[in-house]
Coordinates of C-alpha atoms in Angstrom, one line a residue:
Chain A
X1 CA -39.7 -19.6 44.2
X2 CA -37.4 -18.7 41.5
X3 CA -33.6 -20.4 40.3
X4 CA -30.7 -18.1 41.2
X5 CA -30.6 -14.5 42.5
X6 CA -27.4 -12.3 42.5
X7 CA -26.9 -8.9 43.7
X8 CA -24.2 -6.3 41.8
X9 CA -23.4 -2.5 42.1
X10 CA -24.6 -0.8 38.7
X11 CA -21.0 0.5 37.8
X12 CA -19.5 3.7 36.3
X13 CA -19.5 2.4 33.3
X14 CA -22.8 0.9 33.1
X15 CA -24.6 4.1 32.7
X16 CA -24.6 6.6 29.6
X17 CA -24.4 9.9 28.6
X18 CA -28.5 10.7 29.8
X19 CA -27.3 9.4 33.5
X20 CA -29.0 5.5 33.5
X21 CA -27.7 2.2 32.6
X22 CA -27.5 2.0 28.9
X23 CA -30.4 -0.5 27.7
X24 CA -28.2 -3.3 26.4
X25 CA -26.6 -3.6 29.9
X26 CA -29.6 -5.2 31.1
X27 CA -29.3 -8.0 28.9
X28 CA -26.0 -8.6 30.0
X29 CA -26.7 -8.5 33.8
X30 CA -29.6 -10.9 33.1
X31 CA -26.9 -13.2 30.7
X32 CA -24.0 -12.7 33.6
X33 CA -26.6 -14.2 36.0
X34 CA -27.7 -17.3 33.5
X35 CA -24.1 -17.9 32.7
X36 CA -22.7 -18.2 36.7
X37 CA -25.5 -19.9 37.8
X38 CA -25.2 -22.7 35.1
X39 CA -20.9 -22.6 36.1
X40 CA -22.1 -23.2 40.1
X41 CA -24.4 -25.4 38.7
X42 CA -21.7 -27.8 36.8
X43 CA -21.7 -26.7 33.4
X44 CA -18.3 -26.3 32.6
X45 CA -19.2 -23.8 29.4
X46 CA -15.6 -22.8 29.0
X47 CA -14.9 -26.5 27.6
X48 CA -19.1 -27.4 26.5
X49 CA -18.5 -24.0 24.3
X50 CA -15.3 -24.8 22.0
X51 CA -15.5 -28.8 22.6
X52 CA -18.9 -29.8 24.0
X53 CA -21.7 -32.0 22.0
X54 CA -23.9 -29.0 21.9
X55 CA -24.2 -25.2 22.3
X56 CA -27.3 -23.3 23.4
X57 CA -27.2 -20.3 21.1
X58 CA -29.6 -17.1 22.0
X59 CA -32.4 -17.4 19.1
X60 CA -34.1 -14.3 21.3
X61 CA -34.2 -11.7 23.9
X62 CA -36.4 -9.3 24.8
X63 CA -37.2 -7.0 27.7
X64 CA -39.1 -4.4 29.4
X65 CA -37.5 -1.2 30.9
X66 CA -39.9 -0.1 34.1
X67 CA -37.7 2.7 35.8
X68 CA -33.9 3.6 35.5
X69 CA -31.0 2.3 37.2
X70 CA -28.2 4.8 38.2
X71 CA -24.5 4.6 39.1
X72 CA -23.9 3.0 42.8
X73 CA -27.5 1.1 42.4
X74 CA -27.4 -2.1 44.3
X75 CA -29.7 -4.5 41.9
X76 CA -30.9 -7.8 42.9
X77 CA -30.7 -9.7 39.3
X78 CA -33.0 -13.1 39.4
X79 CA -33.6 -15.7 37.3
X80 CA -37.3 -16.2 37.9
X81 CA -37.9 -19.5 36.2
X82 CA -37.1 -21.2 32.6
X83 CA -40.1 -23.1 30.4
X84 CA -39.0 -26.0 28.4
X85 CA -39.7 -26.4 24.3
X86 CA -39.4 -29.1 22.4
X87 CA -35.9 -28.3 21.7
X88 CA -35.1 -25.0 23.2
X89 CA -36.4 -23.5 26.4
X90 CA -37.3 -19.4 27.6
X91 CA -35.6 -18.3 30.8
X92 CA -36.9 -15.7 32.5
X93 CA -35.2 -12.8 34.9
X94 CA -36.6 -10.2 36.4
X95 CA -33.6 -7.2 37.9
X96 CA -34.8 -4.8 41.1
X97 CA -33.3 -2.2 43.0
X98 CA -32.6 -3.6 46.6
X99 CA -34.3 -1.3 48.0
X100 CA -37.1 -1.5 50.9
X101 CA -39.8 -1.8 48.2
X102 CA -37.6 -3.6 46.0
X103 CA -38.6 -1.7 43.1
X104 CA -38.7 -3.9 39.9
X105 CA -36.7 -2.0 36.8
X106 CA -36.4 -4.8 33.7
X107 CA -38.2 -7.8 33.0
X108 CA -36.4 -9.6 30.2
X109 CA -36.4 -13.3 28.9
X110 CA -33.7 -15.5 27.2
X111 CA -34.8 -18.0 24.4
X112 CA -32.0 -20.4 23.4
X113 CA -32.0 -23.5 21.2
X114 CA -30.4 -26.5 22.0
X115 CA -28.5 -28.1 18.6
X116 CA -25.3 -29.7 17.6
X117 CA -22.2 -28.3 18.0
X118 CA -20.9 -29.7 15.2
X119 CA -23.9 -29.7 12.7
X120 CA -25.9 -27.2 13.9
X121 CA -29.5 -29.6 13.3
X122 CA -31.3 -28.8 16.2
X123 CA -31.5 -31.9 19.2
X124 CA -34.7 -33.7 19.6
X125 CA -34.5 -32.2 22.6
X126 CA -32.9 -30.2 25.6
X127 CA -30.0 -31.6 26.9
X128 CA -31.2 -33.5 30.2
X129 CA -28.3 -31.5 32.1
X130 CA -30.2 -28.3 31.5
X131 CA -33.2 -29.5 32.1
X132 CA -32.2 -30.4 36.0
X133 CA -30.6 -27.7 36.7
X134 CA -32.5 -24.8 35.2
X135 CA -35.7 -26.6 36.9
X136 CA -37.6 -27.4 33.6
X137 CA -38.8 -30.7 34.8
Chain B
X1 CA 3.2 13.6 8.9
X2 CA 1.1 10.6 10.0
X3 CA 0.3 7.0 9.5
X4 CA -3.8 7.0 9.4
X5 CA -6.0 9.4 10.6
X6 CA -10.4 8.5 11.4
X7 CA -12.9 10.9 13.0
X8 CA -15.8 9.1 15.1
X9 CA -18.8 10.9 17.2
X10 CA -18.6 9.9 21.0
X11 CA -21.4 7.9 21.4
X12 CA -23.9 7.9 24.2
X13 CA -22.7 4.8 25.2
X14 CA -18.9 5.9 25.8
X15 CA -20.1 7.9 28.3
X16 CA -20.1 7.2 32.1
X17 CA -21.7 8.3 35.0
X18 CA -19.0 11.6 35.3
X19 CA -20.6 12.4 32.2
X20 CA -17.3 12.0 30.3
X21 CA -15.9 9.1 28.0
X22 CA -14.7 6.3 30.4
X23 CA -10.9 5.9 30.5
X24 CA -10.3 2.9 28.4
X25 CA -12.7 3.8 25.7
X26 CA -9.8 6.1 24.6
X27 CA -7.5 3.1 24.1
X28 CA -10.6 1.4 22.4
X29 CA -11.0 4.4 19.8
X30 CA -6.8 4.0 19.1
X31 CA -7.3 0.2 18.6
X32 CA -10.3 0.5 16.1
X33 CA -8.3 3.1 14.6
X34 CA -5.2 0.7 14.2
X35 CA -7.0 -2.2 13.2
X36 CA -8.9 -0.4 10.5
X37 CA -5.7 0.6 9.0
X38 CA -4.5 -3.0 8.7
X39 CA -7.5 -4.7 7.3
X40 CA -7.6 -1.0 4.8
X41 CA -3.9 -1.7 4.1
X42 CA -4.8 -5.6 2.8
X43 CA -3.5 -6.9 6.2
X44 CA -6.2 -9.9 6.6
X45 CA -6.4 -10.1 10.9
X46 CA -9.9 -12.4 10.2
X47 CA -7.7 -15.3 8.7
X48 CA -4.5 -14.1 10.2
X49 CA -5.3 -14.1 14.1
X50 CA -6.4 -17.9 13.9
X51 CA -4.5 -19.5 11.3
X52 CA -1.7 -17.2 10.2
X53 CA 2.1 -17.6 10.8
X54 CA 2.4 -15.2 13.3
X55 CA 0.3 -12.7 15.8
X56 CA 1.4 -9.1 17.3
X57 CA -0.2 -9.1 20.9
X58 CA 0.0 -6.4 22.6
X59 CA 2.2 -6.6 25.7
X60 CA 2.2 -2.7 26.7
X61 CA -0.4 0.6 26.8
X62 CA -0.7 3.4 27.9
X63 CA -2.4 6.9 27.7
X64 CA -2.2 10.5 29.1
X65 CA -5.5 12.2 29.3
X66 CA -5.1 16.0 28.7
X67 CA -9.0 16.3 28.7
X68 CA -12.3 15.1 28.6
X69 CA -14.7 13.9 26.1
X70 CA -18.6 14.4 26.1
X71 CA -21.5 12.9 23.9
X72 CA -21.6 14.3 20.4
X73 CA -18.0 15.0 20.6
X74 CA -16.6 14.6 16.8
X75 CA -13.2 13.3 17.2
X76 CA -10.3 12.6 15.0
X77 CA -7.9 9.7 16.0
X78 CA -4.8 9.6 14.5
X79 CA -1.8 6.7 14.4
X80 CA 0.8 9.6 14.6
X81 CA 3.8 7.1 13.6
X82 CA 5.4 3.3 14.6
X83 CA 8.4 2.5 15.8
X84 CA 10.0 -1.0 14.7
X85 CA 12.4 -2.6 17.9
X86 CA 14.1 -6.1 17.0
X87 CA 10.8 -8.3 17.5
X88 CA 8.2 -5.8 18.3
X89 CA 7.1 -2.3 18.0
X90 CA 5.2 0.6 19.2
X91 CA 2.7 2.9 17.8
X92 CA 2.1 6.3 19.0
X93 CA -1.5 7.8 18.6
X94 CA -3.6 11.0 19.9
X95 CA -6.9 12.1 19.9
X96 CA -8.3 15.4 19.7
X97 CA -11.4 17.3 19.2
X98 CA -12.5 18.1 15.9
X99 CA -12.8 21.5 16.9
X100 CA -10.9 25.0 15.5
X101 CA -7.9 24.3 17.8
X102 CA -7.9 20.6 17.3
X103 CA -8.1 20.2 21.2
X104 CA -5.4 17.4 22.2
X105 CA -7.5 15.2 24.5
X106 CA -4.9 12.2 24.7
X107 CA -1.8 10.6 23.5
X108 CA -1.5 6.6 24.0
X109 CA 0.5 3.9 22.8
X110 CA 0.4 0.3 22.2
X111 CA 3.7 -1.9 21.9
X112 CA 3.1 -5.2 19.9
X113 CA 6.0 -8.4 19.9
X114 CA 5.8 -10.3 17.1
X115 CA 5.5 -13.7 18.2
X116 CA 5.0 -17.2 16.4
X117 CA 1.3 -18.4 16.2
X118 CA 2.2 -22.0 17.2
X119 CA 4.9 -21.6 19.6
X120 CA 4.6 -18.3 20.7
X121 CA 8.6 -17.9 20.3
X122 CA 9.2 -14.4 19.6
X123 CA 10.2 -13.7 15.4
X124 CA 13.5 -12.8 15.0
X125 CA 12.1 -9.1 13.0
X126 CA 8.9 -7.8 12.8
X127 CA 7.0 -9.4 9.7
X128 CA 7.6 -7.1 6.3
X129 CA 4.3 -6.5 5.7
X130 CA 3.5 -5.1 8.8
X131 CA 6.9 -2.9 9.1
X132 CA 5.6 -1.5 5.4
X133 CA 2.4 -1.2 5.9
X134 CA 3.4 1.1 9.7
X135 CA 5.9 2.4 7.5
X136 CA 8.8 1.7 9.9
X137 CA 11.6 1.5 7.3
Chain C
X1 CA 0.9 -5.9 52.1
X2 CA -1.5 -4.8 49.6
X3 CA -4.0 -2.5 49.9
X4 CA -7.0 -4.7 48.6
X5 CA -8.0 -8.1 46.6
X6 CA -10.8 -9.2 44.7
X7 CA -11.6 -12.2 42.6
X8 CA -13.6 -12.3 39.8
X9 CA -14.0 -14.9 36.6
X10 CA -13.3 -13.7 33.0
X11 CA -16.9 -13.5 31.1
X12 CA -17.9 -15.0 27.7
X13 CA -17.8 -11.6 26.6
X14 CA -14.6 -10.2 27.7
X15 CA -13.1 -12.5 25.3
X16 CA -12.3 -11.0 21.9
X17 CA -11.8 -12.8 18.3
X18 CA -7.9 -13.6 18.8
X19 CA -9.4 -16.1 21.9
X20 CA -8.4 -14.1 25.0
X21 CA -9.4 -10.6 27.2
X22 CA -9.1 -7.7 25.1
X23 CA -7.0 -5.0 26.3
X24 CA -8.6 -2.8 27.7
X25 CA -10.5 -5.1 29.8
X26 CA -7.5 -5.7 32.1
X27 CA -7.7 -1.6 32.8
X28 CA -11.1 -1.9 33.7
X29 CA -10.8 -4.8 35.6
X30 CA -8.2 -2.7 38.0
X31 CA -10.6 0.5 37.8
X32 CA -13.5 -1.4 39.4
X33 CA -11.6 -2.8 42.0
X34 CA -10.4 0.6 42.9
X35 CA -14.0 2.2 42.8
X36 CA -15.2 -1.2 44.4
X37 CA -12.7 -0.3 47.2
X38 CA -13.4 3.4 47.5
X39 CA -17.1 2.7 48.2
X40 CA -16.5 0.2 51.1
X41 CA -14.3 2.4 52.3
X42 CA -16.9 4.8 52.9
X43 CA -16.1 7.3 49.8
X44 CA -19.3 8.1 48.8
X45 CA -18.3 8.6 44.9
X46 CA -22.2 8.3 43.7
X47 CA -22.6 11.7 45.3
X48 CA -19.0 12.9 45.4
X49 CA -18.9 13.0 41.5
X50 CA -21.7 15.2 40.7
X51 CA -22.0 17.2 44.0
X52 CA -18.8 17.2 45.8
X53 CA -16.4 19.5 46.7
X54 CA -13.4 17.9 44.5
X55 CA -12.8 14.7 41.6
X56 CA -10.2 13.3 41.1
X57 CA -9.9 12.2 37.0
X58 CA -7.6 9.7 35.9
X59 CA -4.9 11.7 33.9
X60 CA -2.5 8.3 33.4
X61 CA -2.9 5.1 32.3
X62 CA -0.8 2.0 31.6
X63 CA -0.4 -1.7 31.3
X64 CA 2.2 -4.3 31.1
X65 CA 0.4 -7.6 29.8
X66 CA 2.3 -10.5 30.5
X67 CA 0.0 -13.5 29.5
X68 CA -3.3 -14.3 28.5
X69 CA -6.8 -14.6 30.2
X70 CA -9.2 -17.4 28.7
X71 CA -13.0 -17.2 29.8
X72 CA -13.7 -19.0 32.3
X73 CA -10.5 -18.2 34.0
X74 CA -10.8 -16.8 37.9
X75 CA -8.1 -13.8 38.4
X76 CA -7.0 -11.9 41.8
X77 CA -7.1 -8.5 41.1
X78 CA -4.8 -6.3 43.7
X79 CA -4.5 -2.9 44.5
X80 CA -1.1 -3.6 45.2
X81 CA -0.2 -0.1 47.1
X82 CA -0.5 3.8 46.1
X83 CA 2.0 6.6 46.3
X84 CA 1.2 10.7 46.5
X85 CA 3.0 13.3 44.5
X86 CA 1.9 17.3 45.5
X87 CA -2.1 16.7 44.4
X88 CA -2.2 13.6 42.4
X89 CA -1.4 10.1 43.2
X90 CA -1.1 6.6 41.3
X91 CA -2.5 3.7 42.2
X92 CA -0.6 0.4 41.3
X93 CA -2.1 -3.1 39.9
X94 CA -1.6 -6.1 39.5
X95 CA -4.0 -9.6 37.6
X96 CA -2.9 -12.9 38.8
X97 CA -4.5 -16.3 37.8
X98 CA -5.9 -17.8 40.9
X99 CA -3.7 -21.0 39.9
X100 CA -1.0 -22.6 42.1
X101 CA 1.5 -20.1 40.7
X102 CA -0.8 -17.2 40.9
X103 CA 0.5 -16.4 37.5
X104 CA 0.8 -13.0 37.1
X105 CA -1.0 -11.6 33.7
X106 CA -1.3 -7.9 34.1
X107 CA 1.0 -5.0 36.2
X108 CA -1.1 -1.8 35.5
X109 CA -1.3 1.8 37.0
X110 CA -3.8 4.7 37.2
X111 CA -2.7 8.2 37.9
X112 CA -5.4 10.5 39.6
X113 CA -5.5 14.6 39.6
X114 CA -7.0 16.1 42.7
X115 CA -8.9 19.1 41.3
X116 CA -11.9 21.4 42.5
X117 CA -15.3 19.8 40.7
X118 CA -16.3 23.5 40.2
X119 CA -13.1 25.1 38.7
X120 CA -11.1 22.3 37.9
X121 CA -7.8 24.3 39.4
X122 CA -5.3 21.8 41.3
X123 CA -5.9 20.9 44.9
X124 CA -2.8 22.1 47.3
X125 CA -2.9 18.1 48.2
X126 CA -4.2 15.6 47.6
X127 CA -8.0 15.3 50.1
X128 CA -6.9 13.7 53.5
X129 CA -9.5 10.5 53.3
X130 CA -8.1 9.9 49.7
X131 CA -4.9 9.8 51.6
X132 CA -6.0 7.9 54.7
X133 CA -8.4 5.3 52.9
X134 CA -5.6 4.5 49.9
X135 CA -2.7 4.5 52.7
X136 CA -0.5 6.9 51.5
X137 CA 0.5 8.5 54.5
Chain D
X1 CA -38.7 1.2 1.1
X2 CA -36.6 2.3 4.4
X3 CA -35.8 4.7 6.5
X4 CA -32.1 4.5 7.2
X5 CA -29.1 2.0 6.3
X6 CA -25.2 2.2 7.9
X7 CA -22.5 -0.2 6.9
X8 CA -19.8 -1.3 9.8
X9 CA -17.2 -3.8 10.2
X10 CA -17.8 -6.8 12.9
X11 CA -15.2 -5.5 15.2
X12 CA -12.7 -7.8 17.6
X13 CA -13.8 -6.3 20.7
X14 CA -18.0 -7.5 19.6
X15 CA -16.8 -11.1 19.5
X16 CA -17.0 -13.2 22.4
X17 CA -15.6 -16.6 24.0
X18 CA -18.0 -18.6 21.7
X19 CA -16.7 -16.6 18.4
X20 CA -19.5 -15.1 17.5
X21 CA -21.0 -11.7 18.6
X22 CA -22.0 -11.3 21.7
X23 CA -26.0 -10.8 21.5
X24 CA -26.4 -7.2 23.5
X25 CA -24.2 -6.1 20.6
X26 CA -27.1 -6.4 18.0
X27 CA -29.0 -3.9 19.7
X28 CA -26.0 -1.5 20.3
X29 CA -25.6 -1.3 16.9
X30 CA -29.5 -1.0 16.1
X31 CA -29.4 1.9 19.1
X32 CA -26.4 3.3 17.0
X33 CA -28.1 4.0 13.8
X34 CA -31.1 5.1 15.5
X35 CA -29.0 7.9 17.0
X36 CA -26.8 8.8 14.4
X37 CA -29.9 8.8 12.1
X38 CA -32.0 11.4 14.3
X39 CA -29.0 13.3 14.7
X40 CA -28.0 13.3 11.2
X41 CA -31.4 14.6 11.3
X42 CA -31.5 17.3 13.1
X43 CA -32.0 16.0 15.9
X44 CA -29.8 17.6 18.5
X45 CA -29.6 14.6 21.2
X46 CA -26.1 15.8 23.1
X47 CA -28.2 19.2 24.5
X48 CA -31.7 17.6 24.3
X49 CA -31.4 14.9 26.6
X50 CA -29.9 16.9 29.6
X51 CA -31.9 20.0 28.9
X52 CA -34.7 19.6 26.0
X53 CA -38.5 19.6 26.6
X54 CA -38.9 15.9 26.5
X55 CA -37.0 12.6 26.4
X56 CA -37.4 9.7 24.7
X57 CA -36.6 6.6 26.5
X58 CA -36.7 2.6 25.6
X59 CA -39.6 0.8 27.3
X60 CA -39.2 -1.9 25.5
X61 CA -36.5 -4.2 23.1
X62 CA -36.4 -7.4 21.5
X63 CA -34.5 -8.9 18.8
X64 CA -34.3 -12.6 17.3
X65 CA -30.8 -13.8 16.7
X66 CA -31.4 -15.5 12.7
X67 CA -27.4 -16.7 12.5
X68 CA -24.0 -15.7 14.1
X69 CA -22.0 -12.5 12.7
X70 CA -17.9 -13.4 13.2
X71 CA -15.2 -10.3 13.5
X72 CA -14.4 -8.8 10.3
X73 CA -18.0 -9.2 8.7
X74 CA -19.4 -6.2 7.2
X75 CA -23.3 -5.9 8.0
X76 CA -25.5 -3.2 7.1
X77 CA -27.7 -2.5 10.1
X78 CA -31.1 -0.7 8.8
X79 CA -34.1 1.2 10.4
X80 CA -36.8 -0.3 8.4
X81 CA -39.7 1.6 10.1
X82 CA -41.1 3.4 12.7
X83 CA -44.6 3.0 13.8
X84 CA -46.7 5.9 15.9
X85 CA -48.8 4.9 19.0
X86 CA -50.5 7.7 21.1
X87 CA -47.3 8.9 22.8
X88 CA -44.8 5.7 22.0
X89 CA -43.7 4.8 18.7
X90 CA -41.8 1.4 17.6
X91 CA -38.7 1.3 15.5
X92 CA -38.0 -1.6 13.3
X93 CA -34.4 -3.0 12.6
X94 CA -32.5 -5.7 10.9
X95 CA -28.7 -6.1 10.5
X96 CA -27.8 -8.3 7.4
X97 CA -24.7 -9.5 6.2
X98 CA -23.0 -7.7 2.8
X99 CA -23.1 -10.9 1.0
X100 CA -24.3 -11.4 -2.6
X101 CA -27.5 -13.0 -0.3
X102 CA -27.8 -10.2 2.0
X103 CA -28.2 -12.6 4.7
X104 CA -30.3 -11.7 7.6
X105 CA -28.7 -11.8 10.7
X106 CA -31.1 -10.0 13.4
X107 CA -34.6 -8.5 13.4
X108 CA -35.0 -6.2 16.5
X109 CA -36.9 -3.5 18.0
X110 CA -37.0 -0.8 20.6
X111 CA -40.1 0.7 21.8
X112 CA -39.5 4.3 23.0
X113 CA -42.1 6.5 25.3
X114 CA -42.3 10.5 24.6
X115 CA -42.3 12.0 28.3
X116 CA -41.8 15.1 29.9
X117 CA -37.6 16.0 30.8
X118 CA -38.5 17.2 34.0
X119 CA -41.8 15.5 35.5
X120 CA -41.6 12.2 33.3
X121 CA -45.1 12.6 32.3
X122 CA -46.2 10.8 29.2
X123 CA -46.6 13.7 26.4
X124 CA -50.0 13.8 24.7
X125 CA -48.3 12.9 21.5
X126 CA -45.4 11.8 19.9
X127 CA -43.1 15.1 19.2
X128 CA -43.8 16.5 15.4
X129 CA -40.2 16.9 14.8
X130 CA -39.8 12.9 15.8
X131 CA -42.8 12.2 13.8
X132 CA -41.3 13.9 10.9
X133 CA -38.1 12.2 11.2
X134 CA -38.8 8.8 11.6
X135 CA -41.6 8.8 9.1
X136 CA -44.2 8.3 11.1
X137 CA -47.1 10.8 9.9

């Protein structure tokens, strides 16, 4: 079971001067797959982002780097699951080579807070929205 | 003669996987370069690009690559000159290595119109300040 | 006729501070749909760049920007058609919204060299599956 | 008590849709003074990492996003520390503004293993001359 899964090509100009996928690039896979699936999903971020009630700011990110990724790479980038907090929630991704072993390469994790867009105090809780459709129930 | 003139390292990151600085990096290093010398030169672009009276988008670039850039390259980027036309202009900058013959490595430009922030109708000159400060008298 | 197609949807971080794509974004945007064309047509550049018997670097770049992109925003990106000179060849662009009018935003071109990986000296043409698979016969 | 401090402006291209910068950026600009300080160092990265003894690569990064950095901000990114393990060693970062509070803006850090160039075993130990640099004895 997991929420979304997307594959990509590691690019050109995804990789660095020692040959692999810079390290900051695997963030932004993980974020590129959080952001389309919430778009598919109905959350119309381009207007919730200048306009919305609330915004869903990154308070963290972290993740582990298990083997290199190198230009022409097909990856399989998943979001493996997301845990509600009070007012923020963790989402979880997990990127592998599509290969026949499908050989894991980054773990990483997402922690955002749900507060006002115009106040900034946080909500008393995640927006019911996100809940649904990033399965926190 | 020239306008501005900024040496940077090539970072690992600029790199791709031909093990040379990917194309549009160049025209990356002469934007930092020109927008450095406008916020140097008291030109405020925070406060201007979203509330000012007018913005310079960029409507044209372009760049001839005469050779290529590795990590740890120290390179000197220079805004060579500016050329005013009625409502827009053009600046002209190269880069080269910071070597013993200053190895050319590419020329680019950028044209700007001068356009209203509100409307968007072009100005009928490009703004004093900015033909002062590009020194296009 | 056109060569190839792709859509894609402008990221949250493609966006700069003045609200819309930044530059060099569009160039890139055209570069991976040539790559992303090259591979399906069975150029295998992953192994062709470090190991193969010729490159083929980009020695010209250029854009016309005619109107903004917004995140969220889907584009066409074409590889409208390509044309050979002796051993080098440009490739020609174009970004359109995927509106009603198909607005066009960007007409951009690369320019390729067709040189030995090993010594760098000019090819006598340009490699007959460049030719074939880019349709410049 | 710190190991190394770099000032930089918040640049257009590191701001994304929401106006703020784009999270992966905090750690490229941690990465960034982590390799301009070894190399200021001594440290000669551009012919180690294709050809040294060992490598040095992240297994590990996190950060925790304290409050959003907008273009034109000057920040002053800073290794605080570096900490030894058996054959890793953990570098400690924060990027504040350059405000009369010296707000802080991110805390991050990359976990990097020392392992062999060309069989990517783990070295017995952390290399002296890394030791030395980053403070770690």
């Amino acid at each position: 079971m997991f929420i979304y899964s997307v594959t990509r090509i590691v690019k050109l100009q995804d990789i660095d001067a020692a040959g692999i996928v810079f390290f900051p690039k695997f963030l932004e896979y993980c974020h590129d797959a959080y952001f389309e699936y919430l778009m598919k999903s109905g959350i119309d971020l381009p207007t919730s982002i200048p306009s919305g009630e609330y915004i869903l700011p990154l308070v963290h990110a972290e993740a582990d780097f298990k083997g290199p990724l190198r230009f022409g790479d097909e990856i399989i980038v998943t979001i493996d699951n997301a845990i509600k907090k009070k007012s923020s929630y963790r989402v979880n991704y997990s990127v592998r080579k599509n290969d026949a072993q499908r050989t894991l390469c980054c773990v990483a994790q997402t922690v955002h807070a749900a507060i006002s867009r115009t106040s900034f105090a946080p909500l008393k809780e995640v927006p019911m929205e996100i809940v649904r459709v990033l399965k926190m129930e």
